[in-house]
XYZ file of C-alpha atoms in Angstrom:
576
model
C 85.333 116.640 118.305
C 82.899 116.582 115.055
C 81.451 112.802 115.411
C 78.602 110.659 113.925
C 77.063 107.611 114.193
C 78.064 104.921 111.121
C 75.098 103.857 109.283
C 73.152 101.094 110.547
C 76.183 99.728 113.004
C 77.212 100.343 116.340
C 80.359 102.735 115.424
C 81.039 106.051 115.101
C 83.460 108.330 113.333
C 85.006 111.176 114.632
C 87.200 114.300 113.218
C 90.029 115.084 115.262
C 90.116 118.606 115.240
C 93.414 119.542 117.973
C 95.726 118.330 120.158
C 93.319 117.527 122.850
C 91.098 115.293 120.639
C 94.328 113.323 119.633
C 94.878 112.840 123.407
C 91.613 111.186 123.974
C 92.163 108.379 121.545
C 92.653 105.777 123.428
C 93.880 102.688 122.361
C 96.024 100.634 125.048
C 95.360 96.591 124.989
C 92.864 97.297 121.783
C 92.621 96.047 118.494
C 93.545 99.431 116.179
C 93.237 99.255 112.163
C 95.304 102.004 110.372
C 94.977 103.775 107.123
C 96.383 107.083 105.414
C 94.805 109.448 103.046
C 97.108 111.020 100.402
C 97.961 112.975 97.640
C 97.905 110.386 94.988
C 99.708 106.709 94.440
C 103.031 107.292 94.060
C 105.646 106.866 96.807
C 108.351 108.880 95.044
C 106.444 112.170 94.728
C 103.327 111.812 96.746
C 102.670 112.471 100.890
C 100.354 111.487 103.404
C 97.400 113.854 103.646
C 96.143 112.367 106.694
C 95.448 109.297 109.300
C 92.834 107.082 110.653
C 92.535 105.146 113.056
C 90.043 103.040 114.276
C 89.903 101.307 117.598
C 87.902 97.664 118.674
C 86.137 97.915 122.398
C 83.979 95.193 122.404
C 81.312 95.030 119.615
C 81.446 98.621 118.564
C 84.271 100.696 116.657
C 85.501 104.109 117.582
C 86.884 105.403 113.990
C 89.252 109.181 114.032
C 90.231 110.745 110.909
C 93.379 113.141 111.958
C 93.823 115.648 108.790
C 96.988 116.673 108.690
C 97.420 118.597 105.173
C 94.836 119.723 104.046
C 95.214 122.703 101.313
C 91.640 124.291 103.594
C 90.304 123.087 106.721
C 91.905 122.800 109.786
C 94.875 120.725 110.080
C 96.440 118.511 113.708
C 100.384 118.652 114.441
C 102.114 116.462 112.296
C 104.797 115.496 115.165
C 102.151 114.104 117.827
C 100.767 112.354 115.553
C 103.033 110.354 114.126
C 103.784 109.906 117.384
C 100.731 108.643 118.404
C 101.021 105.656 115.193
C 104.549 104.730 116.484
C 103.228 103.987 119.772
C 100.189 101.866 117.872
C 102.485 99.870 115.725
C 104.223 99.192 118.017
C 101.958 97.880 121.073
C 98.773 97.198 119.595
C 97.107 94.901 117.387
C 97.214 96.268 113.913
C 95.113 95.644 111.334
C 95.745 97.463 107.347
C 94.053 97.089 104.081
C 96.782 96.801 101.474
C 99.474 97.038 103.741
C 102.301 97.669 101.550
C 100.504 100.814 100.799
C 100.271 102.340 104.094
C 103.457 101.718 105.450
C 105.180 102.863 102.399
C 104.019 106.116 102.873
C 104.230 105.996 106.683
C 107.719 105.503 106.580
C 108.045 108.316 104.602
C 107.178 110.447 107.762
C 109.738 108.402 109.860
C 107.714 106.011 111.187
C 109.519 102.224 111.946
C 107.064 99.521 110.127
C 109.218 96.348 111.188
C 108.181 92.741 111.133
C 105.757 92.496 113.823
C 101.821 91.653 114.453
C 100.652 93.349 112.020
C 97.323 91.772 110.113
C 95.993 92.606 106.412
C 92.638 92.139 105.698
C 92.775 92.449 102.116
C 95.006 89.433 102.508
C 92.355 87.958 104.340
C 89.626 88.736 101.681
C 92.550 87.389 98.420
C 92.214 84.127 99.792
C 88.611 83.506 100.359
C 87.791 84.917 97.003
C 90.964 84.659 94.669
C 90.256 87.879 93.487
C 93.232 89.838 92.272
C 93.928 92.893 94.712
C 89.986 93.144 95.835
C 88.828 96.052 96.931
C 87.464 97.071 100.743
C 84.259 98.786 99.336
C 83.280 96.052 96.668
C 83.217 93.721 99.584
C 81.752 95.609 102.272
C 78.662 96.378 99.802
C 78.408 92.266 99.836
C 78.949 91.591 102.844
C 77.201 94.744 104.721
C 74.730 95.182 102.431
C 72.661 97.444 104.881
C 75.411 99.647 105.599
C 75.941 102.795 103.597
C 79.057 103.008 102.262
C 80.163 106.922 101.972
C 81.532 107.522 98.542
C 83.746 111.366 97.524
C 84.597 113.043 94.337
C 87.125 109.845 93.008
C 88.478 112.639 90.657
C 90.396 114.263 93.108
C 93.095 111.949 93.463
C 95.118 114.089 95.658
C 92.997 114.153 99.231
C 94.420 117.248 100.291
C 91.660 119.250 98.732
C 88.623 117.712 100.393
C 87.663 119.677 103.017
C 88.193 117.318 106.150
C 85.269 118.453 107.132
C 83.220 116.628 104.955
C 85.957 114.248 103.586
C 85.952 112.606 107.570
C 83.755 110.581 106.610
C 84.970 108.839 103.423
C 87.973 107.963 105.201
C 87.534 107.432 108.970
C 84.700 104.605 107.743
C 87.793 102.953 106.103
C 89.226 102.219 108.955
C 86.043 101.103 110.412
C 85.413 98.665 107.304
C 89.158 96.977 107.454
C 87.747 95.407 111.299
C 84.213 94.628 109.942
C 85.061 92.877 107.078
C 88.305 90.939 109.009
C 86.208 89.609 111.270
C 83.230 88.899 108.717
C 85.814 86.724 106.489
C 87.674 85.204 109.684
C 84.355 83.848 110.932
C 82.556 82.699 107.656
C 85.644 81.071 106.134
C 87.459 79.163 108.725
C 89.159 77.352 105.901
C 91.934 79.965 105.473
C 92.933 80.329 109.257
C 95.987 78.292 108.762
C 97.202 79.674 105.324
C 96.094 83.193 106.491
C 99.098 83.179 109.153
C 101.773 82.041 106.723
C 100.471 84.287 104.007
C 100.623 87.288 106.214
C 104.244 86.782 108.258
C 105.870 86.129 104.388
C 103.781 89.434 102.942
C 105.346 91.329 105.212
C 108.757 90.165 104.672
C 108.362 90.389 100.710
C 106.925 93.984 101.135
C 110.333 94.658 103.065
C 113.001 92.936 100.632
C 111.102 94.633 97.646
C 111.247 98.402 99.124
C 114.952 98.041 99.617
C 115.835 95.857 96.258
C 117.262 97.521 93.231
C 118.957 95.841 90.956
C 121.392 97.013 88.262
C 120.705 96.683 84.606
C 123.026 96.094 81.558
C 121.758 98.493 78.806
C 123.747 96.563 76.408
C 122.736 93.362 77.203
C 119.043 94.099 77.059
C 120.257 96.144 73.096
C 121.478 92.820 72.006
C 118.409 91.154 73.194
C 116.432 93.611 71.587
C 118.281 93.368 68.068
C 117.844 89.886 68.004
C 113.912 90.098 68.330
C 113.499 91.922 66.062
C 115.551 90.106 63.724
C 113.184 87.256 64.605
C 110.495 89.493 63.954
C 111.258 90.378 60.439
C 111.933 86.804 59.816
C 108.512 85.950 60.826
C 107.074 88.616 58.436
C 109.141 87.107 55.696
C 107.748 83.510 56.422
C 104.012 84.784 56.524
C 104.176 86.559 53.135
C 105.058 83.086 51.650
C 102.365 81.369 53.184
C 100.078 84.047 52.122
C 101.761 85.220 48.815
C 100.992 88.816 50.136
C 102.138 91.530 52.914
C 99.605 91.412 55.443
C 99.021 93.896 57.985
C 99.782 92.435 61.539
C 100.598 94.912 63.233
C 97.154 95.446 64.314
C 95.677 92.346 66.982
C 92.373 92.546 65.477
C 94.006 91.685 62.103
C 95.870 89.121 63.069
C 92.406 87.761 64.572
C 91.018 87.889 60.979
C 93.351 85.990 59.621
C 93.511 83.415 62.281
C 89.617 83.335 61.495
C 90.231 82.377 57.642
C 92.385 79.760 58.870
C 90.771 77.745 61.551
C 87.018 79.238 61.583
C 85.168 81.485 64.297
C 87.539 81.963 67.376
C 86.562 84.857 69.807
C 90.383 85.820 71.061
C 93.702 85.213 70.070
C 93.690 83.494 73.567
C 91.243 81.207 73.260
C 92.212 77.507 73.543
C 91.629 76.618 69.651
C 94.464 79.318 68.911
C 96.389 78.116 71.735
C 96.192 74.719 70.620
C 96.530 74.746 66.792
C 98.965 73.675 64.183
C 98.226 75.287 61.437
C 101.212 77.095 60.480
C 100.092 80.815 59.681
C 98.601 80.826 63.082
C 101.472 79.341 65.078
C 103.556 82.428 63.620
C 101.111 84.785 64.376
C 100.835 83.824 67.968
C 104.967 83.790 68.003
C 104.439 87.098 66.240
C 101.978 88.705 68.890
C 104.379 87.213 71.806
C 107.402 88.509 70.550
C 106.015 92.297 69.697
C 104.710 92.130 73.819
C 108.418 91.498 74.462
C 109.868 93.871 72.535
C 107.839 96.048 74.180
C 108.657 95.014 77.300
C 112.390 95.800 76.233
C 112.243 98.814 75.045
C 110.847 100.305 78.361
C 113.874 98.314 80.600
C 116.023 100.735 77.864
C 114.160 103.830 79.040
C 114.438 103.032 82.841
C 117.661 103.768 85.086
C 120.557 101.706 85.057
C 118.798 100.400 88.241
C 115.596 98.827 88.937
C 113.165 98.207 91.994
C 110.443 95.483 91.125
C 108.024 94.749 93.120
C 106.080 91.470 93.717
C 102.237 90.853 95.273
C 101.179 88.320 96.734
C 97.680 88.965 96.481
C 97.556 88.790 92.811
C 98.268 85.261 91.303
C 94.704 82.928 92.404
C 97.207 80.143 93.242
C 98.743 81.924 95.845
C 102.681 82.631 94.036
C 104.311 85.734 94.179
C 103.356 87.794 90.742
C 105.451 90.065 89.523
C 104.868 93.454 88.139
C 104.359 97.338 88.411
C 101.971 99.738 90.637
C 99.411 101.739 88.798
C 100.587 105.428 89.104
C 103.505 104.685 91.340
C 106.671 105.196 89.832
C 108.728 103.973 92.756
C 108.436 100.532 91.080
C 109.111 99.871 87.453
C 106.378 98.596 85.244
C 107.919 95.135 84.929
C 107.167 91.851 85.405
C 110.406 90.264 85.750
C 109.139 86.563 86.343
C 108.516 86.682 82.524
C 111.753 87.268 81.875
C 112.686 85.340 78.052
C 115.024 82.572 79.038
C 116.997 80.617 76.464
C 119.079 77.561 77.502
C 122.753 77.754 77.094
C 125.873 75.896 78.143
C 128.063 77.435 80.782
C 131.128 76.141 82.942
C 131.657 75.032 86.659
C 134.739 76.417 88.245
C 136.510 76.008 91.451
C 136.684 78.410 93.965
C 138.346 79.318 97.377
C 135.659 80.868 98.882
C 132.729 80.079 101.152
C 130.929 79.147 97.976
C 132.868 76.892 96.671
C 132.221 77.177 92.838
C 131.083 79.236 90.180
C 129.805 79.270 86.916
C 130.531 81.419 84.224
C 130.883 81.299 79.864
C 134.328 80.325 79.902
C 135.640 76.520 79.041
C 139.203 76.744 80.230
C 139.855 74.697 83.555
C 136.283 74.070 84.116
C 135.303 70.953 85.982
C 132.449 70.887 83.485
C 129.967 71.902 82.027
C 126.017 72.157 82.668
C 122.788 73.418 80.970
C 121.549 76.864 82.609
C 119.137 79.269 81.680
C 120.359 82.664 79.708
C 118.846 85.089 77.589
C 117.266 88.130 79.058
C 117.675 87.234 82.622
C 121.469 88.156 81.989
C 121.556 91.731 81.651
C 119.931 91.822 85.676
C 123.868 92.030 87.071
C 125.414 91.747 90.413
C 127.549 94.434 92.413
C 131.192 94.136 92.348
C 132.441 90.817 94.782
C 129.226 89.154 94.461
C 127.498 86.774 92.435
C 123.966 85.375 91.959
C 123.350 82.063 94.078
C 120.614 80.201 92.568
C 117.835 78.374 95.111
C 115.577 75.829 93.250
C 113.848 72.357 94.640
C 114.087 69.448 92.649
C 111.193 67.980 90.926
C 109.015 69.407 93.207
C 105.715 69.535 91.663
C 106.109 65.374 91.192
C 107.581 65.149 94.926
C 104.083 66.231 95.802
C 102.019 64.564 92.922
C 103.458 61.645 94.822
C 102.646 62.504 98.300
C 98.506 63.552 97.085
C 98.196 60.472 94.866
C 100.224 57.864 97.035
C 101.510 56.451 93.714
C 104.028 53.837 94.580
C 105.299 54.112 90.934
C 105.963 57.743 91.517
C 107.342 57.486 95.058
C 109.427 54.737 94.816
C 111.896 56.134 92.560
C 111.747 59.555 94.604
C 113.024 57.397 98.134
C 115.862 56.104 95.969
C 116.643 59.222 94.558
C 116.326 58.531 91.656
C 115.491 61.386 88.395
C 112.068 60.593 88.245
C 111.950 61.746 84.690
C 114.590 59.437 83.096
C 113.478 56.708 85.343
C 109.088 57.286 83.814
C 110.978 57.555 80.676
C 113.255 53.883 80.857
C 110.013 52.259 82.952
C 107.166 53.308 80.603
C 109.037 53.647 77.334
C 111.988 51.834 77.283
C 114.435 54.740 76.763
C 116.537 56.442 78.583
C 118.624 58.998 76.687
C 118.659 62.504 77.183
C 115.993 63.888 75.117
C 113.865 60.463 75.835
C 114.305 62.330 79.365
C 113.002 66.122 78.052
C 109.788 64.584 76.297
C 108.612 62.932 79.310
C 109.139 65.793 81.553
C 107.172 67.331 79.665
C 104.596 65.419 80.039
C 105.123 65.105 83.913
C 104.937 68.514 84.027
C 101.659 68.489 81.236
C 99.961 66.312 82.916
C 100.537 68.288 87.023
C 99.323 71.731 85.183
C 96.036 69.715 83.452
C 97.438 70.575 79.938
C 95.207 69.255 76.893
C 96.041 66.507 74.269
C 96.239 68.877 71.983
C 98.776 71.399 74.243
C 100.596 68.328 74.564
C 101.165 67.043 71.437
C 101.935 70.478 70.777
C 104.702 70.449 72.826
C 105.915 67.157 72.256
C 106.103 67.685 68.599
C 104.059 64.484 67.903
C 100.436 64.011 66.171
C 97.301 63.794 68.260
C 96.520 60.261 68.460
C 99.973 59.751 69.243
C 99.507 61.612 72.343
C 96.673 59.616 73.086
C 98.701 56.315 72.974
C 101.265 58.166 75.456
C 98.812 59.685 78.004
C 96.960 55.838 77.721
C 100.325 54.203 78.687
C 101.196 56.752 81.110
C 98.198 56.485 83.139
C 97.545 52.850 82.882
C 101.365 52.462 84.658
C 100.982 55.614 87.001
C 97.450 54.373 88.124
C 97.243 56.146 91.277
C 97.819 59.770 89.904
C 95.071 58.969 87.636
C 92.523 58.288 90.339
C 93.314 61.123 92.316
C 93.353 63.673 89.495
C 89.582 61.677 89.351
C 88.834 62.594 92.404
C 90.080 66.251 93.084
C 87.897 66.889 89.792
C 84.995 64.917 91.597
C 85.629 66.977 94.738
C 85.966 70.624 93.160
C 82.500 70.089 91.782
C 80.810 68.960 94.557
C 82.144 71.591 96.878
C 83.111 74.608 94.529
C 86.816 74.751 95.553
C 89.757 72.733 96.194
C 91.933 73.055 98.738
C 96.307 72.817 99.002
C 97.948 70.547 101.552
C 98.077 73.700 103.922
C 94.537 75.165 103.124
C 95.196 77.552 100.601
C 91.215 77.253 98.983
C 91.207 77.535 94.969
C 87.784 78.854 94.059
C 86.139 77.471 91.435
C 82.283 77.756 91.925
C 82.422 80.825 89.420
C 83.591 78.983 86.381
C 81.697 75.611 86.871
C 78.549 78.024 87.020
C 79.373 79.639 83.903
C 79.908 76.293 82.220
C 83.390 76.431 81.492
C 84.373 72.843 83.105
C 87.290 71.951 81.064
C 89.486 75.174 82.809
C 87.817 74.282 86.342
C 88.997 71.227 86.282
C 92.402 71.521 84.904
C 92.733 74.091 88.019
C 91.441 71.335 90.463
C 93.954 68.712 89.844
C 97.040 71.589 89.807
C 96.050 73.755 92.629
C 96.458 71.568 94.893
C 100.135 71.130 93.535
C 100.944 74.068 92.467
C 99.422 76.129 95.405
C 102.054 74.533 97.736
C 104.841 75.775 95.682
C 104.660 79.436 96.918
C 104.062 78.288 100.107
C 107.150 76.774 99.631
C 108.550 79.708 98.949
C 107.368 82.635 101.003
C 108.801 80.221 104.135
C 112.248 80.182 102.189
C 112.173 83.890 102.050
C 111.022 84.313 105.227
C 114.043 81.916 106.258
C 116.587 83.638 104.444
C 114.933 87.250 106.143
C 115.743 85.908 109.711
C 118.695 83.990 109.077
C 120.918 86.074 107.163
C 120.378 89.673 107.267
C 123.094 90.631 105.138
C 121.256 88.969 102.074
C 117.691 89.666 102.902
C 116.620 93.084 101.088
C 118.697 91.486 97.491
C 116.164 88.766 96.882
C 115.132 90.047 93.314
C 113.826 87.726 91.659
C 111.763 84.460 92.069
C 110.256 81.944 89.330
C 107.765 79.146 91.068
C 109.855 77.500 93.110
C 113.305 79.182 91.953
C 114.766 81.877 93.689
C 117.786 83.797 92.993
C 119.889 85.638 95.250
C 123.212 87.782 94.813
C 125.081 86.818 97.749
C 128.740 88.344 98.246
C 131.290 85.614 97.834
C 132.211 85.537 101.318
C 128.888 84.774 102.400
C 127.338 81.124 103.119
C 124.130 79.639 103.589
């Protein structure tokens, strides 16, 4: 067997080269990490080149690359194998880096990746840095700095034609890496041990659901939707050229920067906070005008996919721990779509009776309804059910100011909350002396400004009402809600004394980064939410985890999830 020692470490890496070497891996009552090699990223069309598998005894790491097609070189029986990584999976302790990865295209050689032990150390790494999907080598160079890290011709996307050889290397030090740097992070960051364990168990169920989700699409639907943007569109041209008494060419973002420019002086981005913020009217359109060419974007390719669609969610992506939404780079298996953003437009729908186990339903027409509520449409229509079922919608009430009330201790907040009472019409009646409906929208609004750190100047935005004015309100509103105030005081306090906050269950928001590079006003805003907002997904992951064990004939339709919403088509003789 063709072996050397790992740079600098105790380890060694090892080509398997037959059938005998595979037989004298041993790995019974050890720690194994697992990773494949392949032809490329995409799960549809690509194939596992090869395996490796590294194995804990004691302080040092025995790492085996197994090539198994290779175009040149020799290659070891497929069959034994995979053989061999059943019997891992399935009695060892496993650690992965990128998990969903590897046992997508494991499974694609029959092996069973159920719910089990299984850890992932880029997990591990997400939540001691909040970096979005990091990467093993970035991190080993930081944390192993005396370690040479082997590096191969990145070009070659499809492994197969390294010679294994040579290639051994590159990958059996993977492998090798995913246990050094698990135990590095587990040691120096004891802060994520509890969050680490809830993180994982849900990861693995969300990796599950979205490999067996698709979800049907209404081509017509998402037409309509599309006609009526760019309606919007064309309007919004049509508005600008009276403004500006000419055509101007907007098409382009770095001439709708220009004329933002001319309007409210030297801004670097169309994202930065003085574009956000402002109310000049030629650059409130052109920000509606860049948003709305994104999303007809966004429907145009949902009119090129299938009638079905398989979306996929991360939950190492989003630095406050939620699940995000999106595509794969180079993996078609997935569409390129972020269906949390889905446009949503409030409409009016009606409640009817049913016989089922449900109960009810709700659907556009009026006659014999029990009545009527407000629901979200729009977009998020065309995503359709199967025949005999219907989308059950799971969302907890008020609960970012549930837990604004817990973290400040706020008797003005958690009073009304034990009487059940709507917090927002009852802030609304106590504070401002009205209760009526859209009294109720303004100041949830607010409540909801406030939680997320949102400016005066977002808020007055939003509220429709002149700066100063907002000034009054936020005076008022903190002067009666006294307790919020001081804790938003002292999370900000905290975050820049320490560098990071922390959520009710440990989830660390890292902050050191921006308060370094000056930029307090966004560190802080993060340091009074993330401590809200990071329990939300936590929320979450332990509802889908729930629904998962409890009622396997749902689990695998979850499809999509907003925050603290989920949605669910459930058949409508099912119950909760």
């Amino acid at each position: 067997m063709l072996h050397t020692e790992y740079s600098n470490t105790k380890h060694t890496l090892y080509l398997v080269q037959n059938s005998e070497d595979l037989q004298a891996i041993q790995t019974d009552n050890k720690t194994v990490a697992l990773n494949v090699e392949t032809t490329g990223f995409d799960y549809n069309t690509d194939s596992t080149v090869g395996v490796s598998i590294a194995v804990l005894d004691g302080e040092s790491i025995a790492s085996y690359y197994i090539p198994l097609r290779h175009t040149n070189g020799k290659n070891v029986d497929t069959k034994r194998t995979f053989e061999l990584v059943q019997r891992i999976i399935d009695n060892n302790r496993v650690f992965l880096y990128n998990r969903d990865f590897v046992y997508s295209f494991l499974e694609k050689d029959g092996i069973r990746c159920e719910l089990n032990h299984t850890h992932d150390t880029q997990i591990m790494l997400y939540l001691c840095t909040n970096k979005a999907c990091p990467t093993r080598n970035e991190y080993a160079h930081m944390y192993f700095p005396d370690v040479a890290i082997y590096e191969i011709d990145l070009d070659k996307t499809n492994f197969a034609q390294h010679d294994p050889d040579i290639a051994f290397l590159f990958a059996a030090q993977k492998t090798v890496l995913t246990i050094m740097l698990a135990r590095k992070v587990w040691n120096a960051y004891p802060m994520i041990h509890n969050i680490y364990k809830l993180d994982n168990e849900s990861n693995e169920v969300v990796r599950w659901i979205c490999k067996n989700t698709e979800l049907p699409v209404s081509k017509e639907r998402v037409q309509n939707e599309l006609n009526a943007v760019n309606t919007e569109i064309d309007n919004i041209r049509y508005k600008l050229r009276g403004l500006l008494g000419y055509d101007a060419n907007i098409d382009n973002p770095m001439d709708r920067l220009d004329l933002v420019r001319e309007c409210i002086g030297t801004v670097e981005s169309l994202s930065d906070f003085a574009v956000k913020d402002s109310t000049n009217p030629i650059v409130m359109l052109l920000k509606q005008y860049g948003e709305l060419t994104v999303y007809r974007t966004t429907l145009e390719k949902i009119l090129n996919y299938a009638d079905t669609m398989r979306v996929r969610y991360s939950t190492v992506t989003a630095a406050t721990g939620r699940l995000s939404s999106g595509g794969s780079k180079g993996n078609s298996f997935f569409n390129d779509f972020n269906i949390q953003a889905v446009e949503k437009k409030d409409v009016v729908r009606y409640v009817h009776k049913t016989d089922d186990a449900l109960g009810f339903t709700i659907d556009d027409n009026p006659e014999n309804a029990v009545r009527s509520v407000k629901c979200k449409g729009g977009l998020r229509d065309a995503f359709i059910c199967p025949d005999g079922y219907v989308w059950v919608s799971a969302d907890y009430s008020g609960e970012e100011m549930v837990l604004a009330a817990c973290f400040s201790k706020d008797e003005n907040l958690i009073e009304p909350i034990r009487e059940g009472k709507d917090i927002h019409r009852h802030i609304a009646e106590t504070m401002f002396g009205q209760s009526d409906d859209e009294s109720r929208s303004k100041i949830k609004q607010l409540n909801f400004s406030v939680i997320y750190g949102a400016t005066e100047y977002s808020i007055a935005k939003r509220l429709k009402i002149t700066v100063d004015e907002c000034r009054s309100m936020l005076t008022k509103y903190f002067d009666h809600l006294k307790g919020l105030a001081e804790w938003r005081k002292r999370m900000v306090d905290k975050a820049r004394r320490n560098g990071y906050v922390s959520t009710l269950f440990g989830r660390p928001r890292m902050l050191f980064e921006s308060y370094q590079k000056g930029d307090y006003r966004a560190a802080d805003r993060c340091a009074c939410n993330s401590p809200i907002q990071g329990c939300t997904p936590l929320l979450g992951h332990l509802e889908t985890e729930h629904a998962a064990v409890r009622m396997e004939s749902i689990v695998g339709r979850k499809v999509k999830d907003v925050h603290g919403s989920m949605l669910i088509p459930t058949h409508r003789g099912e119950s909760s």
